[in-house]
PDB file of C-alpha atoms in Angstrom:
ATOM      1  CA  MET A 224      -8.890 -26.913 -10.974  1.00 69.00           C
ATOM      2  CA  ASN A 225      -5.486 -25.552 -10.016  1.00 84.00           C
ATOM      3  CA  LEU A 226      -5.898 -22.399  -7.908  1.00 89.00           C
ATOM      4  CA  ALA A 227      -2.460 -21.044  -8.849  1.00 90.00           C
ATOM      5  CA  PHE A 228      -3.338 -21.298 -12.542  1.00 89.00           C
ATOM      6  CA  VAL A 229      -6.622 -19.461 -12.007  1.00 92.00           C
ATOM      7  CA  VAL A 230      -4.865 -16.694 -10.053  1.00 95.00           C
ATOM      8  CA  VAL A 231      -2.273 -16.264 -12.820  1.00 95.00           C
ATOM      9  CA  ALA A 232      -4.942 -16.296 -15.548  1.00 95.00           C
ATOM     10  CA  VAL A 233      -7.122 -13.757 -13.722  1.00 96.00           C
ATOM     11  CA  SER A 234      -4.091 -11.534 -13.101  1.00 97.00           C
ATOM     12  CA  MET A 235      -3.080 -11.653 -16.764  1.00 98.00           C
ATOM     13  CA  HIS A 236      -6.645 -10.945 -17.852  1.00 97.00           C
ATOM     14  CA  VAL A 237      -7.213  -8.022 -15.492  1.00 97.00           C
ATOM     15  CA  LEU A 238      -3.821  -6.342 -15.971  1.00 98.00           C
ATOM     16  CA  SER A 239      -3.801  -6.629 -19.765  1.00 98.00           C
ATOM     17  CA  SER A 240      -7.411  -5.416 -19.921  1.00 98.00           C
ATOM     18  CA  ILE A 241      -6.607  -2.401 -17.750  1.00 98.00           C
ATOM     19  CA  PHE A 242      -3.678  -1.479 -19.994  1.00 98.00           C
ATOM     20  CA  TRP A 243      -5.698  -1.986 -23.178  1.00 98.00           C
ATOM     21  CA  ALA A 244      -8.710   0.001 -21.999  1.00 98.00           C
ATOM     22  CA  GLY A 245      -6.639   2.677 -20.258  1.00 97.00           C
ATOM     23  CA  THR A 246      -4.479   3.420 -23.278  1.00 97.00           C
ATOM     24  CA  THR A 247      -7.558   3.385 -25.488  1.00 96.00           C
ATOM     25  CA  PHE A 248      -9.327   5.920 -23.263  1.00 97.00           C
ATOM     26  CA  ALA A 249      -6.207   8.114 -23.118  1.00 96.00           C
ATOM     27  CA  LEU A 250      -5.601   8.004 -26.872  1.00 94.00           C
ATOM     28  CA  SER A 251      -9.213   8.772 -27.689  1.00 93.00           C
ATOM     29  CA  ARG A 252      -9.089  11.860 -25.428  1.00 94.00           C
ATOM     30  CA  SER A 253      -5.640  13.041 -26.578  1.00 93.00           C
ATOM     31  CA  GLY A 254      -6.582  13.251 -30.229  1.00 88.00           C
ATOM     32  CA  GLY A 255      -4.366  10.284 -31.033  1.00 83.00           C
ATOM     33  CA  LEU A 256      -1.141  11.696 -29.602  1.00 89.00           C
ATOM     34  CA  GLY A 257       1.139   8.682 -29.132  1.00 90.00           C
ATOM     35  CA  LEU A 258      -1.059   6.383 -31.183  1.00 88.00           C
ATOM     36  CA  GLN A 259       1.755   4.893 -33.255  1.00 88.00           C
ATOM     37  CA  ALA A 260       3.944   4.251 -30.210  1.00 93.00           C
ATOM     38  CA  LEU A 261       1.151   2.413 -28.401  1.00 93.00           C
ATOM     39  CA  ARG A 262      -0.260   0.451 -31.355  1.00 90.00           C
ATOM     40  CA  ARG A 263       1.750  -2.750 -30.822  1.00 94.00           C
ATOM     41  CA  PRO A 264       1.561  -2.769 -27.011  1.00 97.00           C
ATOM     42  CA  GLN A 265      -2.214  -2.280 -27.295  1.00 96.00           C
ATOM     43  CA  MET A 266      -2.517  -5.162 -29.734  1.00 96.00           C
ATOM     44  CA  ALA A 267      -0.452  -7.412 -27.469  1.00 98.00           C
ATOM     45  CA  ALA A 268      -2.516  -6.456 -24.418  1.00 98.00           C
ATOM     46  CA  ALA A 269      -5.743  -7.068 -26.338  1.00 98.00           C
ATOM     47  CA  ALA A 270      -4.510 -10.499 -27.425  1.00 98.00           C
ATOM     48  CA  VAL A 271      -3.540 -11.437 -23.851  1.00 98.00           C
ATOM     49  CA  ALA A 272      -6.870 -10.132 -22.512  1.00 98.00           C
ATOM     50  CA  ILE A 273      -8.909 -12.041 -25.081  1.00 97.00           C
ATOM     51  CA  LEU A 274      -6.954 -15.298 -24.845  1.00 97.00           C
ATOM     52  CA  SER A 275      -6.885 -15.296 -21.047  1.00 97.00           C
ATOM     53  CA  GLY A 276     -10.611 -14.484 -21.053  1.00 96.00           C
ATOM     54  CA  ILE A 277     -11.273 -17.496 -23.255  1.00 95.00           C
ATOM     55  CA  GLY A 278      -9.222 -19.649 -20.896  1.00 93.00           C
ATOM     56  CA  LEU A 279     -11.062 -18.352 -17.847  1.00 94.00           C
ATOM     57  CA  TRP A 280     -14.417 -18.953 -19.506  1.00 93.00           C
ATOM     58  CA  ALA A 281     -13.427 -22.547 -20.281  1.00 91.00           C
ATOM     59  CA  LEU A 282     -12.251 -23.103 -16.710  1.00 90.00           C
ATOM     60  CA  LEU A 283     -14.920 -21.308 -14.728  1.00 90.00           C
ATOM     61  CA  HIS A 284     -18.050 -20.873 -16.860  1.00 87.00           C
ATOM     62  CA  ARG A 285     -18.224 -23.706 -19.386  1.00 81.00           C
ATOM     63  CA  GLY A 286     -21.791 -24.893 -19.697  1.00 82.00           C
ATOM     64  CA  GLY A 287     -23.154 -22.050 -17.596  1.00 76.00           C
ATOM     65  CA  HIS A 288     -26.266 -20.277 -18.847  1.00 86.00           C
ATOM     66  CA  GLY A 289     -27.099 -17.946 -15.983  1.00 92.00           C
ATOM     67  CA  ASN A 290     -27.280 -14.179 -15.813  1.00 94.00           C
ATOM     68  CA  ALA A 291     -23.582 -13.944 -14.929  1.00 93.00           C
ATOM     69  CA  GLU A 292     -22.608 -15.842 -18.070  1.00 94.00           C
ATOM     70  CA  HIS A 293     -24.883 -13.639 -20.179  1.00 95.00           C
ATOM     71  CA  ALA A 294     -23.259 -10.507 -18.739  1.00 96.00           C
ATOM     72  CA  LEU A 295     -19.773 -11.918 -19.316  1.00 96.00           C
ATOM     73  CA  ALA A 296     -20.663 -12.981 -22.863  1.00 95.00           C
ATOM     74  CA  THR A 297     -21.984  -9.480 -23.619  1.00 97.00           C
ATOM     75  CA  GLY A 298     -18.752  -7.982 -22.286  1.00 98.00           C
ATOM     76  CA  ALA A 299     -16.654 -10.435 -24.273  1.00 97.00           C
ATOM     77  CA  ALA A 300     -18.555  -9.608 -27.466  1.00 98.00           C
ATOM     78  CA  ALA A 301     -18.044  -5.879 -26.858  1.00 98.00           C
ATOM     79  CA  ALA A 302     -14.309  -6.448 -26.331  1.00 98.00           C
ATOM     80  CA  LEU A 303     -13.993  -8.551 -29.492  1.00 97.00           C
ATOM     81  CA  ILE A 304     -15.816  -5.922 -31.550  1.00 97.00           C
ATOM     82  CA  ALA A 305     -13.602  -3.240 -29.971  1.00 97.00           C
ATOM     83  CA  ALA A 306     -10.487  -5.132 -31.072  1.00 96.00           C
ATOM     84  CA  LEU A 307     -11.806  -5.541 -34.614  1.00 94.00           C
ATOM     85  CA  VAL A 308     -12.718  -1.861 -34.904  1.00 94.00           C
ATOM     86  CA  GLN A 309      -9.591  -0.601 -33.179  1.00 92.00           C
ATOM     87  CA  PHE A 310      -7.056  -2.678 -35.061  1.00 88.00           C
ATOM     88  CA  GLY A 311      -8.940  -2.797 -38.349  1.00 86.00           C
ATOM     89  CA  LEU A 312      -8.605   0.985 -38.737  1.00 71.00           C
ATOM     90  CA  LEU A 313      -4.854   1.505 -38.611  1.00 67.00           C
ATOM     91  CA  ARG A 314      -4.079   4.885 -40.155  1.00 68.00           C
ATOM     92  CA  GLY A 315      -4.821   8.575 -39.767  1.00 69.00           C
ATOM     93  CA  GLU A 316      -8.204   9.930 -38.788  1.00 73.00           C
ATOM     94  CA  ARG A 317      -9.777   6.491 -39.162  1.00 82.00           C
ATOM     95  CA  ALA A 318      -7.385   5.144 -36.518  1.00 85.00           C
ATOM     96  CA  LEU A 319      -8.471   7.847 -34.081  1.00 87.00           C
ATOM     97  CA  ARG A 320     -12.127   7.096 -34.833  1.00 90.00           C
ATOM     98  CA  GLY A 321     -11.394   3.420 -34.171  1.00 90.00           C
ATOM     99  CA  GLN A 322      -9.872   4.313 -30.797  1.00 92.00           C
ATOM    100  CA  ARG A 323     -12.939   6.339 -29.870  1.00 94.00           C
ATOM    101  CA  VAL A 324     -15.414   3.640 -30.857  1.00 95.00           C
ATOM    102  CA  ALA A 325     -13.285   1.022 -29.100  1.00 96.00           C
ATOM    103  CA  ALA A 326     -13.208   3.171 -25.947  1.00 97.00           C
ATOM    104  CA  GLY A 327     -16.993   3.037 -25.727  1.00 97.00           C
ATOM    105  CA  LEU A 328     -17.077  -0.691 -26.379  1.00 98.00           C
ATOM    106  CA  LEU A 329     -14.357  -1.354 -23.802  1.00 98.00           C
ATOM    107  CA  ALA A 330     -16.306   0.685 -21.254  1.00 98.00           C
ATOM    108  CA  VAL A 331     -19.296  -1.589 -21.922  1.00 98.00           C
ATOM    109  CA  ALA A 332     -17.044  -4.644 -21.563  1.00 98.00           C
ATOM    110  CA  ALA A 333     -15.633  -3.408 -18.245  1.00 97.00           C
ATOM    111  CA  LEU A 334     -19.106  -2.697 -16.880  1.00 98.00           C
ATOM    112  CA  CYS A 335     -20.352  -6.130 -17.917  1.00 98.00           C
ATOM    113  CA  MET A 336     -17.403  -7.834 -16.240  1.00 95.00           C
ATOM    114  CA  ALA A 337     -17.887  -5.760 -13.087  1.00 96.00           C
ATOM    115  CA  VAL A 338     -21.602  -6.504 -12.689  1.00 97.00           C
ATOM    116  CA  ALA A 339     -21.524 -10.159 -13.772  1.00 95.00           C
ATOM    117  CA  ARG A 340     -21.104 -11.394 -10.225  1.00 92.00           C
ATOM    118  CA  TYR A 341     -24.117  -9.436  -8.984  1.00 95.00           C
ATOM    119  CA  VAL A 342     -26.752 -10.114 -11.655  1.00 91.00           C
TER     120      VAL A 342
END
């Protein structure tokens, strides 16, 4: 395993996830102000977060069935559902509702990722 590759993948995953979750939290609290301007950057960040997460799983957790992998899998599922809800509801009041639901799911994902090492 190439350490430089892992460092780059983790950096991409963490930074894109922070942007995705942070903008989602902000938009859900602001009543959707700026939603259209952030739609594409959010989608790009979500794609980078999900794809880098898949890569990290393949590198670091393939074949693992411990508590850490269960926590990470729960977080990954929450993030995938958040993306489907958030980007499946693209217009008007439904878009704001999607942001709010996604905010809760992304909070679950972040908590799962944070505790995975300790469970």
